[in-house]
Coordinates of C-alpha atoms in Angstrom, one line a residue:
M84 CA -16.7 -10.3 14.4
D85 CA -17.1 -14.1 14.0
V86 CA -16.5 -15.5 10.6
S87 CA -16.2 -19.0 9.2
L88 CA -13.4 -20.4 7.1
D89 CA -16.2 -22.3 5.3
Q90 CA -17.2 -18.9 3.8
A91 CA -13.7 -18.4 2.5
S92 CA -13.5 -22.0 1.1
T93 CA -16.9 -21.5 -0.6
L94 CA -15.7 -18.3 -2.3
V95 CA -12.3 -19.7 -3.3
T96 CA -13.8 -22.9 -4.8
A97 CA -16.3 -20.8 -6.9
A98 CA -13.5 -18.5 -8.1
R99 CA -11.3 -21.4 -9.0
Q100 CA -14.1 -22.9 -11.1
V101 CA -14.6 -19.7 -13.0
V102 CA -10.9 -19.2 -13.7
D103 CA -10.3 -22.8 -14.7
R104 CA -13.2 -22.8 -17.1
A105 CA -11.9 -19.7 -18.8
V106 CA -8.4 -21.1 -19.0
A107 CA -9.7 -24.3 -20.6
R108 CA -11.6 -22.3 -23.2
L109 CA -8.6 -20.2 -24.0
A110 CA -6.3 -23.2 -24.1
Q111 CA -8.7 -24.9 -26.6
D112 CA -8.7 -21.9 -28.9
S113 CA -5.0 -21.4 -28.6
E114 CA -4.0 -25.0 -29.4
A115 CA -2.0 -26.0 -32.4
E116 CA -0.8 -29.5 -32.8
G117 CA -1.1 -30.2 -29.1
R118 CA 0.8 -27.1 -28.0
V119 CA 0.1 -23.5 -27.1
D120 CA 0.2 -21.2 -30.2
L121 CA 1.4 -17.9 -28.8
A122 CA 0.1 -16.0 -31.8
A123 CA -3.3 -17.4 -31.3
M124 CA -3.2 -16.6 -27.6
D125 CA -2.0 -13.1 -28.3
R126 CA -5.2 -12.4 -30.2
E127 CA -6.9 -12.5 -26.8
Q128 CA -4.2 -10.8 -24.7
V129 CA -6.8 -8.9 -22.6
L130 CA -8.4 -12.1 -21.5
A131 CA -5.0 -13.8 -21.1
Y132 CA -3.7 -11.1 -18.8
D133 CA -6.8 -11.0 -16.7
L134 CA -6.7 -14.8 -16.3
A135 CA -3.0 -14.7 -15.3
T136 CA -3.8 -12.1 -12.7
S137 CA -7.0 -13.8 -11.5
A138 CA -5.3 -17.2 -11.3
S139 CA -2.6 -15.7 -9.1
L140 CA -5.2 -14.2 -6.8
V141 CA -7.0 -17.5 -6.5
T142 CA -3.9 -19.5 -5.9
A143 CA -2.9 -17.0 -3.1
A144 CA -6.3 -17.4 -1.6
E145 CA -6.0 -21.2 -1.6
E146 CA -2.7 -21.0 0.2
M147 CA -4.4 -18.8 2.8
L148 CA -7.0 -21.4 3.8
G149 CA -4.7 -23.5 6.0
W150 CA -3.1 -20.5 7.6
G151 CA -6.5 -19.1 8.4
E152 CA -7.0 -21.9 11.0
G153 CA -4.4 -20.3 13.2
G154 CA -6.7 -18.0 15.1
P155 CA -9.5 -15.5 14.9
L156 CA -7.5 -12.8 13.2
Q157 CA -6.1 -15.2 10.6
A158 CA -9.6 -16.4 9.9
Q159 CA -10.9 -12.8 9.5
L160 CA -8.0 -11.9 7.1
T161 CA -8.6 -15.1 5.1
V162 CA -12.3 -14.5 4.6
A163 CA -11.8 -10.9 3.8
F164 CA -9.2 -11.7 1.2
A165 CA -11.4 -14.4 -0.4
G166 CA -14.1 -11.7 -0.8
H167 CA -11.5 -9.4 -2.4
V168 CA -10.5 -12.1 -4.8
V169 CA -14.1 -12.7 -6.0
A170 CA -14.7 -9.0 -6.3
E171 CA -11.5 -8.5 -8.4
I172 CA -12.4 -11.4 -10.7
D173 CA -16.0 -10.2 -11.1
A174 CA -14.8 -6.7 -12.2
R175 CA -12.7 -8.3 -14.9
L176 CA -15.5 -10.8 -15.9
L177 CA -18.3 -8.3 -16.1
G178 CA -19.4 -7.7 -19.7
R179 CA -17.0 -10.4 -21.0
E180 CA -18.8 -13.5 -19.9
S181 CA -18.7 -15.1 -23.3
S182 CA -14.9 -14.9 -23.6
W183 CA -14.6 -16.3 -20.0
A184 CA -17.1 -19.2 -21.0
A185 CA -19.1 -18.0 -18.0
A186 CA -22.9 -17.7 -18.5
G187 CA -23.1 -16.3 -15.0
A188 CA -20.8 -16.0 -12.0
P189 CA -21.7 -18.5 -9.3
W190 CA -21.5 -15.8 -6.6
H191 CA -24.5 -13.8 -7.8
D192 CA -26.9 -16.0 -5.8
G193 CA -27.3 -18.8 -3.3
Q194 CA -24.7 -19.9 -0.7
V195 CA -21.8 -18.2 -2.5
A196 CA -23.6 -14.9 -2.6
Q197 CA -24.2 -15.2 1.2
A198 CA -20.5 -15.9 1.8
L199 CA -19.5 -13.0 -0.4
A200 CA -21.8 -10.6 1.5
A201 CA -20.1 -11.7 4.8
A202 CA -16.6 -11.4 3.3
R203 CA -17.3 -7.9 1.9
A204 CA -19.1 -6.6 5.0
P205 CA -17.7 -3.3 6.4
R206 CA -18.1 -4.8 9.8
L207 CA -15.5 -7.4 9.0
L208 CA -13.1 -4.8 7.7
D209 CA -13.7 -2.7 10.9
A210 CA -12.9 -5.7 13.1
I211 CA -9.6 -6.3 11.2
A212 CA -8.7 -2.6 11.4
E213 CA -9.3 -2.5 15.1
Q214 CA -6.6 -5.1 15.6
A215 CA -4.3 -3.5 13.0
L216 CA -4.4 -0.2 14.8
A217 CA -3.4 -1.9 18.0
G218 CA -0.5 -3.7 16.5
V219 CA 0.6 -4.1 12.9
D220 CA 2.9 -7.1 13.0
L221 CA 0.6 -9.8 11.6
P222 CA 1.0 -13.5 12.5
R223 CA 3.5 -15.3 10.4
G224 CA 3.7 -18.8 11.7
L225 CA 7.4 -19.1 11.4
S226 CA 9.6 -21.6 13.1
D227 CA 11.7 -20.4 16.1
E228 CA 14.8 -20.5 14.0
L229 CA 13.4 -18.4 11.2
E230 CA 11.8 -16.0 13.7
M231 CA 15.2 -15.5 15.3
A232 CA 16.8 -14.8 11.9
R233 CA 13.9 -12.4 11.0
Q234 CA 14.4 -10.5 14.3
T235 CA 18.1 -10.3 13.8
F236 CA 17.8 -8.6 10.4
R237 CA 14.9 -6.5 11.6
D238 CA 17.1 -5.1 14.3
F239 CA 19.9 -4.5 11.9
A240 CA 17.6 -2.7 9.4
E241 CA 16.2 -0.4 12.2
A242 CA 19.6 0.4 13.6
K243 CA 21.7 0.7 10.4
V244 CA 19.5 1.0 7.3
M245 CA 16.6 3.2 8.3
P246 CA 18.8 6.1 9.6
V247 CA 20.6 6.5 6.3
A248 CA 17.7 5.5 3.9
E249 CA 16.3 9.0 3.4
G250 CA 19.7 10.6 2.8
V251 CA 20.7 8.0 0.2
H252 CA 17.3 8.5 -1.5
R253 CA 17.4 12.3 -1.6
K254 CA 21.0 12.6 -2.7
D255 CA 20.9 9.5 -5.0
A256 CA 24.1 8.5 -3.1
D257 CA 26.0 5.2 -3.0
I258 CA 25.0 2.6 -0.4
P259 CA 27.3 3.1 2.6
E260 CA 30.1 0.6 2.7
E261 CA 29.5 0.0 6.4
I262 CA 26.1 -1.6 5.5
I263 CA 27.6 -3.9 2.9
S264 CA 30.5 -5.0 5.2
E265 CA 28.2 -5.6 8.2
L266 CA 25.8 -7.6 6.1
A267 CA 28.7 -9.7 4.8
A268 CA 29.8 -10.3 8.4
M269 CA 26.3 -11.5 9.2
G270 CA 26.5 -14.1 6.4
C271 CA 23.9 -12.3 4.4
F272 CA 25.5 -13.1 1.0
G273 CA 26.0 -16.8 1.7
L274 CA 22.3 -17.6 2.2
S275 CA 22.0 -19.3 -1.1
I276 CA 25.5 -20.8 -1.4
P277 CA 26.3 -24.4 -0.4
A278 CA 28.4 -24.8 2.8
R279 CA 31.2 -26.5 0.9
Y280 CA 31.8 -23.2 -0.9
G281 CA 31.6 -21.0 2.1
G282 CA 27.9 -20.4 2.3
F283 CA 25.2 -21.5 4.6
T284 CA 22.9 -23.7 2.6
E285 CA 22.6 -27.4 3.1
D286 CA 24.6 -29.5 0.8
G287 CA 21.9 -31.1 -1.3
S288 CA 21.8 -31.7 -5.1
D289 CA 22.0 -28.0 -5.6
G290 CA 22.4 -26.7 -2.1
H291 CA 18.9 -25.4 -1.5
S292 CA 16.4 -26.6 1.1
E293 CA 13.2 -25.3 2.4
S294 CA 14.9 -23.6 5.3
D295 CA 17.4 -22.0 2.8
F296 CA 14.6 -20.5 0.7
M297 CA 12.6 -19.4 3.7
S298 CA 15.7 -17.7 5.2
M299 CA 16.2 -15.8 2.0
V300 CA 12.6 -14.6 2.0
V301 CA 12.4 -13.5 5.6
V302 CA 15.8 -11.7 5.5
T303 CA 14.9 -10.0 2.2
E304 CA 11.6 -8.8 3.6
E305 CA 13.2 -7.3 6.7
L306 CA 16.0 -5.6 4.8
S307 CA 13.4 -4.2 2.4
R308 CA 11.3 -2.9 5.2
G309 CA 14.4 -0.9 6.2
S310 CA 14.9 0.4 2.6
L311 CA 14.4 -1.2 -0.8
G312 CA 17.2 0.8 -2.4
V313 CA 19.8 0.7 0.4
A314 CA 19.5 -3.0 1.6
G315 CA 16.5 -4.8 0.2
S316 CA 18.1 -5.8 -3.1
L317 CA 21.7 -6.5 -1.9
I318 CA 21.3 -10.2 -1.7
T319 CA 19.3 -10.6 -4.9
R320 CA 22.2 -10.5 -7.4
P321 CA 24.6 -12.8 -5.4
E322 CA 21.6 -15.2 -5.3
I323 CA 21.1 -15.1 -9.1
L324 CA 24.8 -15.5 -10.0
S325 CA 25.4 -18.2 -7.3
K326 CA 22.3 -20.1 -8.5
A327 CA 23.7 -20.1 -12.1
L328 CA 27.1 -21.2 -11.0
V329 CA 25.9 -24.0 -8.8
A330 CA 23.6 -25.3 -11.5
G331 CA 25.9 -24.9 -14.5
G332 CA 29.4 -23.8 -13.5
T333 CA 32.5 -25.9 -13.6
E334 CA 34.0 -27.0 -10.3
E335 CA 36.9 -24.6 -10.9
Q336 CA 34.5 -21.7 -11.4
K337 CA 32.5 -22.7 -8.2
Q338 CA 35.7 -22.8 -6.2
Q339 CA 36.9 -19.5 -7.7
W340 CA 33.8 -17.3 -7.2
L341 CA 31.3 -18.8 -4.8
P342 CA 33.4 -18.4 -1.7
K343 CA 34.0 -14.7 -2.6
L344 CA 30.3 -14.2 -3.2
A345 CA 29.5 -15.9 0.1
S346 CA 31.9 -13.8 2.1
G347 CA 31.0 -10.5 0.4
E348 CA 34.5 -10.1 -0.9
A349 CA 33.0 -10.0 -4.4
M350 CA 29.7 -8.1 -5.0
C351 CA 28.0 -8.7 -8.3
A352 CA 25.5 -7.3 -10.8
V353 CA 23.5 -8.8 -13.6
A354 CA 24.0 -7.6 -17.2
V355 CA 21.1 -9.1 -19.2
T356 CA 18.7 -6.4 -20.4
E357 CA 19.5 -4.4 -23.6
P358 CA 18.1 -1.1 -24.7
D359 CA 15.9 -2.6 -27.5
Y360 CA 15.2 -5.9 -25.7
G361 CA 13.8 -5.7 -22.2
S362 CA 12.1 -9.0 -21.3
D363 CA 12.6 -10.3 -24.9
V364 CA 15.7 -12.1 -23.9
A365 CA 15.8 -14.5 -26.8
N366 CA 16.5 -11.6 -29.2
L367 CA 19.5 -10.1 -27.4
K368 CA 22.2 -8.7 -29.6
A369 CA 25.3 -8.2 -27.4
S370 CA 27.8 -10.6 -28.9
A371 CA 30.7 -12.7 -27.5
V372 CA 33.0 -13.9 -30.3
A373 CA 35.7 -16.5 -29.6
D374 CA 39.2 -15.3 -30.3
G375 CA 41.9 -17.8 -29.1
D376 CA 41.6 -18.2 -25.3
H377 CA 39.3 -15.2 -25.0
Y378 CA 35.8 -14.0 -26.0
V379 CA 35.4 -10.5 -27.4
I380 CA 32.3 -8.7 -26.1
N381 CA 30.5 -6.0 -28.1
G382 CA 27.2 -4.4 -27.4
V383 CA 25.2 -2.4 -24.8
K384 CA 23.5 -3.6 -21.6
T385 CA 21.1 -1.5 -19.7
W386 CA 19.4 -1.5 -16.2
C387 CA 22.5 -3.2 -14.8
T388 CA 21.7 -2.5 -11.2
F389 CA 24.7 -2.1 -8.9
G390 CA 27.0 -2.4 -11.9
G391 CA 29.3 0.3 -10.6
R392 CA 30.0 -1.1 -7.1
A393 CA 30.0 -4.7 -8.3
D394 CA 33.3 -6.7 -8.6
L395 CA 31.6 -9.3 -10.9
L396 CA 29.1 -8.9 -13.8
M397 CA 27.0 -11.8 -14.8
L398 CA 26.7 -11.1 -18.6
L399 CA 24.4 -12.9 -21.0
A400 CA 25.8 -12.6 -24.5
R401 CA 25.1 -14.1 -27.9
T402 CA 27.7 -16.8 -28.9
G403 CA 25.5 -18.2 -31.7
T404 CA 23.6 -16.5 -34.5
R405 CA 20.5 -14.4 -34.2
A406 CA 18.6 -17.2 -35.8
D407 CA 19.5 -19.4 -32.8
K408 CA 17.3 -17.2 -30.6
H409 CA 17.6 -18.3 -26.9
R410 CA 19.7 -21.3 -27.9
G411 CA 22.5 -19.1 -29.0
L412 CA 23.1 -17.3 -25.6
S413 CA 25.8 -18.0 -23.1
L414 CA 26.7 -16.7 -19.6
F415 CA 30.0 -15.1 -18.7
V416 CA 31.4 -13.8 -15.4
I417 CA 33.3 -10.6 -15.9
E418 CA 35.7 -9.4 -13.2
K419 CA 36.2 -5.6 -12.7
P420 CA 37.1 -3.2 -10.0
P421 CA 34.3 -1.5 -8.0
Y422 CA 33.6 2.1 -9.0
P423 CA 31.7 4.7 -6.9
G424 CA 29.3 7.3 -8.3
H425 CA 27.2 7.6 -11.4
A426 CA 29.7 7.1 -14.3
W427 CA 32.8 5.1 -14.9
T428 CA 35.1 3.7 -17.5
H429 CA 37.0 0.5 -17.2
E430 CA 39.9 -0.6 -19.5
G431 CA 40.2 -4.4 -19.6
K432 CA 43.5 -5.9 -18.6
D433 CA 43.3 -8.1 -21.8
G434 CA 42.0 -5.3 -24.0
G435 CA 38.8 -3.5 -24.7
R436 CA 36.7 -1.2 -22.5
M437 CA 33.5 -0.6 -20.7
D438 CA 31.8 2.8 -20.5
A439 CA 29.0 3.2 -18.0
R440 CA 26.5 5.8 -16.9
A441 CA 23.8 5.6 -14.3
I442 CA 20.2 6.0 -15.3
G443 CA 18.4 8.6 -13.2
T444 CA 15.3 7.1 -11.5
I445 CA 12.5 8.4 -9.4
G446 CA 13.0 5.8 -6.7
Y447 CA 15.0 2.7 -5.8
R448 CA 18.1 4.7 -5.4
G449 CA 21.4 3.7 -3.8
M450 CA 22.3 0.8 -6.0
H451 CA 22.2 2.8 -9.3
S452 CA 21.2 1.2 -12.5
F453 CA 23.7 1.5 -15.3
E454 CA 23.8 1.4 -19.0
I455 CA 27.1 -0.2 -20.0
A456 CA 28.7 -0.2 -23.4
F457 CA 31.2 -3.0 -24.2
E458 CA 33.7 -2.2 -26.9
D459 CA 36.0 -5.1 -28.0
Y460 CA 36.1 -6.1 -24.3
R461 CA 38.1 -9.3 -23.9
V462 CA 37.0 -11.9 -21.4
P463 CA 39.0 -15.1 -20.7
A464 CA 37.3 -18.2 -22.2
A465 CA 37.6 -19.7 -18.7
N466 CA 35.0 -17.2 -17.6
L467 CA 32.3 -18.8 -19.8
V468 CA 30.0 -20.4 -17.2
G469 CA 30.2 -24.2 -17.7
G470 CA 33.1 -23.9 -20.1
E471 CA 32.6 -25.4 -23.5
H472 CA 29.6 -27.4 -22.1
G473 CA 28.0 -24.1 -21.2
L474 CA 27.9 -22.7 -24.8
G475 CA 24.3 -22.0 -25.7
K476 CA 23.0 -22.7 -22.2
G477 CA 23.1 -19.2 -20.8
F478 CA 19.4 -18.5 -21.3
Y479 CA 18.4 -21.6 -19.4
L480 CA 20.8 -21.0 -16.5
Q481 CA 19.7 -17.3 -16.3
M482 CA 16.0 -18.2 -16.4
N483 CA 16.4 -20.8 -13.7
A484 CA 18.2 -18.3 -11.5
F485 CA 15.7 -15.6 -12.2
A486 CA 12.9 -17.8 -10.6
N487 CA 14.7 -17.2 -7.3
G488 CA 14.9 -13.5 -8.2
R489 CA 11.2 -13.3 -8.6
L490 CA 10.7 -15.0 -5.3
Q491 CA 13.0 -12.4 -3.7
T492 CA 11.1 -9.6 -5.4
A493 CA 7.9 -10.8 -3.8
A494 CA 9.7 -10.7 -0.5
R495 CA 11.0 -7.2 -1.3
A496 CA 7.4 -6.1 -2.0
L497 CA 6.4 -7.5 1.3
G498 CA 9.0 -5.5 3.2
L499 CA 8.0 -2.3 1.5
M500 CA 4.3 -3.0 2.2
Q501 CA 5.0 -3.7 5.8
A502 CA 6.8 -0.4 6.2
A503 CA 4.0 1.5 4.5
F504 CA 1.4 -0.3 6.6
E505 CA 3.1 0.6 9.8
A506 CA 3.5 4.2 8.7
A507 CA -0.2 4.4 7.8
A508 CA -1.5 2.8 11.0
G509 CA 0.8 5.0 13.1
Y510 CA -0.3 8.2 11.4
A511 CA -4.0 7.2 11.6
N512 CA -3.6 6.7 15.4
E513 CA -1.9 10.1 15.9
R514 CA -3.6 12.4 13.4
H515 CA -6.9 14.1 14.3
V516 CA -9.3 15.3 11.6
F517 CA -12.5 17.2 12.3
G518 CA -12.1 16.5 16.0
L519 CA -11.6 12.7 15.7
P520 CA -8.6 10.4 15.2
L521 CA -8.1 9.6 11.6
G522 CA -8.2 5.9 12.5
D523 CA -11.8 6.3 13.8
Y524 CA -13.2 6.9 10.3
Q525 CA -14.7 4.0 8.6
L526 CA -13.0 4.6 5.2
T527 CA -9.6 4.8 6.9
R528 CA -10.3 1.6 8.7
A529 CA -11.4 -0.1 5.5
K530 CA -8.1 0.9 3.8
L531 CA -6.1 -0.4 6.7
A532 CA -8.0 -3.7 6.7
Q533 CA -7.4 -4.2 3.0
M534 CA -3.7 -3.5 3.6
A535 CA -3.6 -6.1 6.3
Y536 CA -5.2 -8.9 4.3
L537 CA -3.1 -8.1 1.2
I538 CA 0.1 -8.4 3.2
A539 CA -1.1 -11.6 4.9
A540 CA -2.0 -13.2 1.5
C541 CA 1.2 -12.1 -0.2
R542 CA 3.3 -13.3 2.7
Q543 CA 1.6 -16.8 2.8
F544 CA 1.8 -17.2 -0.9
T545 CA 5.5 -16.2 -0.9
Y546 CA 6.2 -18.6 1.9
R547 CA 4.5 -21.4 0.0
S548 CA 6.3 -20.6 -3.2
A549 CA 9.6 -20.9 -1.3
Q550 CA 8.6 -24.3 0.0
L551 CA 7.6 -25.5 -3.5
L552 CA 10.9 -24.2 -5.0
A553 CA 12.8 -26.1 -2.4
G554 CA 10.8 -29.2 -3.3
G555 CA 11.6 -28.6 -6.9
T556 CA 15.3 -29.0 -6.3
S557 CA 14.6 -32.8 -5.9
G558 CA 11.6 -33.1 -8.1
D559 CA 8.5 -31.3 -6.9
G560 CA 6.7 -30.1 -3.8
G561 CA 4.9 -33.4 -3.4
D562 CA 2.0 -32.5 -5.6
G563 CA 3.6 -32.1 -9.0
R564 CA 4.4 -28.4 -8.5
D565 CA 8.0 -27.2 -8.7
G566 CA 7.4 -23.6 -7.5
Q567 CA 8.4 -21.9 -10.8
L568 CA 4.9 -20.9 -11.6
E569 CA 4.0 -20.0 -8.1
A570 CA 7.1 -17.8 -7.7
S571 CA 6.0 -15.9 -10.8
M572 CA 2.5 -15.6 -9.5
A573 CA 3.6 -14.4 -6.1
K574 CA 5.9 -11.8 -7.7
S575 CA 3.1 -10.5 -9.9
F576 CA 0.5 -10.4 -7.1
A577 CA 2.8 -8.9 -4.4
C578 CA 4.2 -6.2 -6.7
T579 CA 0.9 -4.9 -7.9
A580 CA -0.4 -5.0 -4.3
A581 CA 2.5 -3.0 -3.2
E582 CA 1.7 -0.2 -5.6
W583 CA -1.9 0.1 -4.3
L584 CA -0.9 -0.2 -0.7
T585 CA 1.9 2.4 -0.7
R586 CA -0.4 4.8 -2.6
E587 CA -3.1 4.4 0.0
A588 CA -0.6 4.7 2.9
Q589 CA 0.5 8.0 1.3
Q590 CA -3.1 9.1 0.8
I591 CA -3.8 8.5 4.5
H592 CA -1.0 10.9 5.3
G593 CA -2.7 13.6 3.2
G594 CA -0.5 16.5 2.3
Y595 CA 2.3 15.2 4.4
G596 CA 2.4 12.0 2.3
Y597 CA 3.7 14.2 -0.5
A598 CA 6.4 15.7 1.7
E599 CA 9.9 14.2 1.4
E600 CA 10.3 14.4 5.2
Y601 CA 7.9 11.5 5.6
A602 CA 9.3 8.1 4.5
V603 CA 5.9 7.1 3.0
S604 CA 6.6 9.3 0.0
R605 CA 9.7 7.2 -0.7
Y606 CA 7.8 4.0 -0.3
F607 CA 5.4 5.1 -3.0
V608 CA 8.1 5.8 -5.6
D609 CA 10.1 2.8 -4.7
A610 CA 7.1 0.5 -5.1
R611 CA 6.6 1.6 -8.7
V612 CA 9.7 -0.3 -9.9
L613 CA 8.6 -3.7 -8.5
S614 CA 6.2 -4.5 -11.4
I615 CA 8.8 -3.6 -13.9
F616 CA 12.1 -5.3 -12.9
E617 CA 12.7 -9.1 -12.6
G618 CA 10.1 -9.5 -15.4
A619 CA 7.7 -6.7 -16.3
D620 CA 4.2 -7.7 -15.1
E621 CA 2.7 -7.9 -18.6
T622 CA 5.5 -10.1 -19.8
L623 CA 5.4 -12.3 -16.7
A624 CA 1.6 -12.7 -17.1
L625 CA 1.6 -13.3 -20.9
R626 CA 4.8 -15.3 -21.4
V627 CA 5.2 -17.2 -18.1
I628 CA 2.0 -17.5 -16.0
I629 CA -0.8 -17.9 -18.6
R630 CA 1.4 -19.9 -20.9
R631 CA 2.1 -22.4 -18.2
L632 CA -1.6 -22.5 -17.2
L633 CA -2.6 -23.2 -20.8
E634 CA 0.0 -25.9 -21.2
D635 CA -1.2 -27.5 -18.0
A636 CA -4.8 -27.3 -19.3
L637 CA -3.9 -28.9 -22.6
Q638 CA -2.0 -31.7 -20.8
A639 CA -4.9 -32.4 -18.5
R640 CA -7.3 -32.6 -21.4

């Protein structure tokens, strides 16, 4: 079916106008002394959340427009996604026109309505599904070098990760050491570490180039396609700690830990979240009190993924008062032996102890997420990231590093979606229902088409976010954007898309989708964690995405 990218452009322009008008209205009503008043904004949280989600969709659609010029399939996917974006926004807008400052959506008549009818036509979805059923590896537009890296890790995931993924999931077992050691030998843990410290990134101001970020994305996607729990998250935590060390560590700290992280000699975990404070990082209670040449740690951290196997913990603790909020937090690196299994106790060599237990989860198994209690645990003052200059800077170092974590989470969602998409298309080709292949039914084909355009849109948005983050290391991506907002948007969009896609992939399998013997049942429960970790979706929308959009609107005004 022939479509025109002009149709997509028409729809995306109309959607952008609607979203920007609503953002401007909310910004005006949330302003106090030239800044965003969060209390005022929170009085309209429903609108704020809808706008954050809608803005993420529109931005993804804008990034699709150039990619859509690559061929007929790309054009079809771009137009279909543009229609999806308008339909999603319309559903949120309907009945709330006044709060959106929209007297009437522009796609209800005229040229925009015609473009919408073409983009939402079942014939277009059928044409996309026909190609998806014939081959589910959608065009990516990667360079030869990145394509080679992608294929290398794809082969590894198929040969080493997929055969053990189901066993690790069902038994809630540890990740096999063979996988960790082989990924280390492949240089997987040095992807975000400067070459002068044993890694593979270019030696720029902070060691990250566009090719570095893109390598991280494509490798993470392929490992997550193999298994989210066994391999997809292994490089995330080294990435977060190395980013914090490169940005804020002393030279001695970089020399001490970065080479070990790059080689895989030291695996790491992140201890930030607390039982009473999830995404509310500014109110964390775990304390680090100076005592001679040590800090004494007391408190409880939770959802410390991989905390047992890890040799290093990146700990965010309060060195100031509660009144200092985020300005009273500092980062520490805690060295410990690796422990297998679901519970462990560690006596510190300088005094104090850690007691840990794994939290049982419905999916995302293998790495184990621990609750760790620190009791008078003594950490050398030399392990304070940045030394004395790092006091009170832990929040900023952690948040900067977490932007990369959000980008990686979008890539993890992509890998999981790709695996579910392949499973759904394969089953639809093989399964016969009422005498016909399941893939011959219009509804099945419509679902497969939606899977295809969601994956394509998430992938292109994630790629663009990686490019912008790389530009942000030396200022911006050339258009005033540093990638921080886009990485958060890509994470939000990709993770919610993964929940829908894995559910529908399971649904296409019918009863077998509920059977553990089919991997699609694991994809479904694994996907559920994506909108929760690395920033719960609601917090990401209300405290990062919409806040930045409102600030930009006020500045522009």
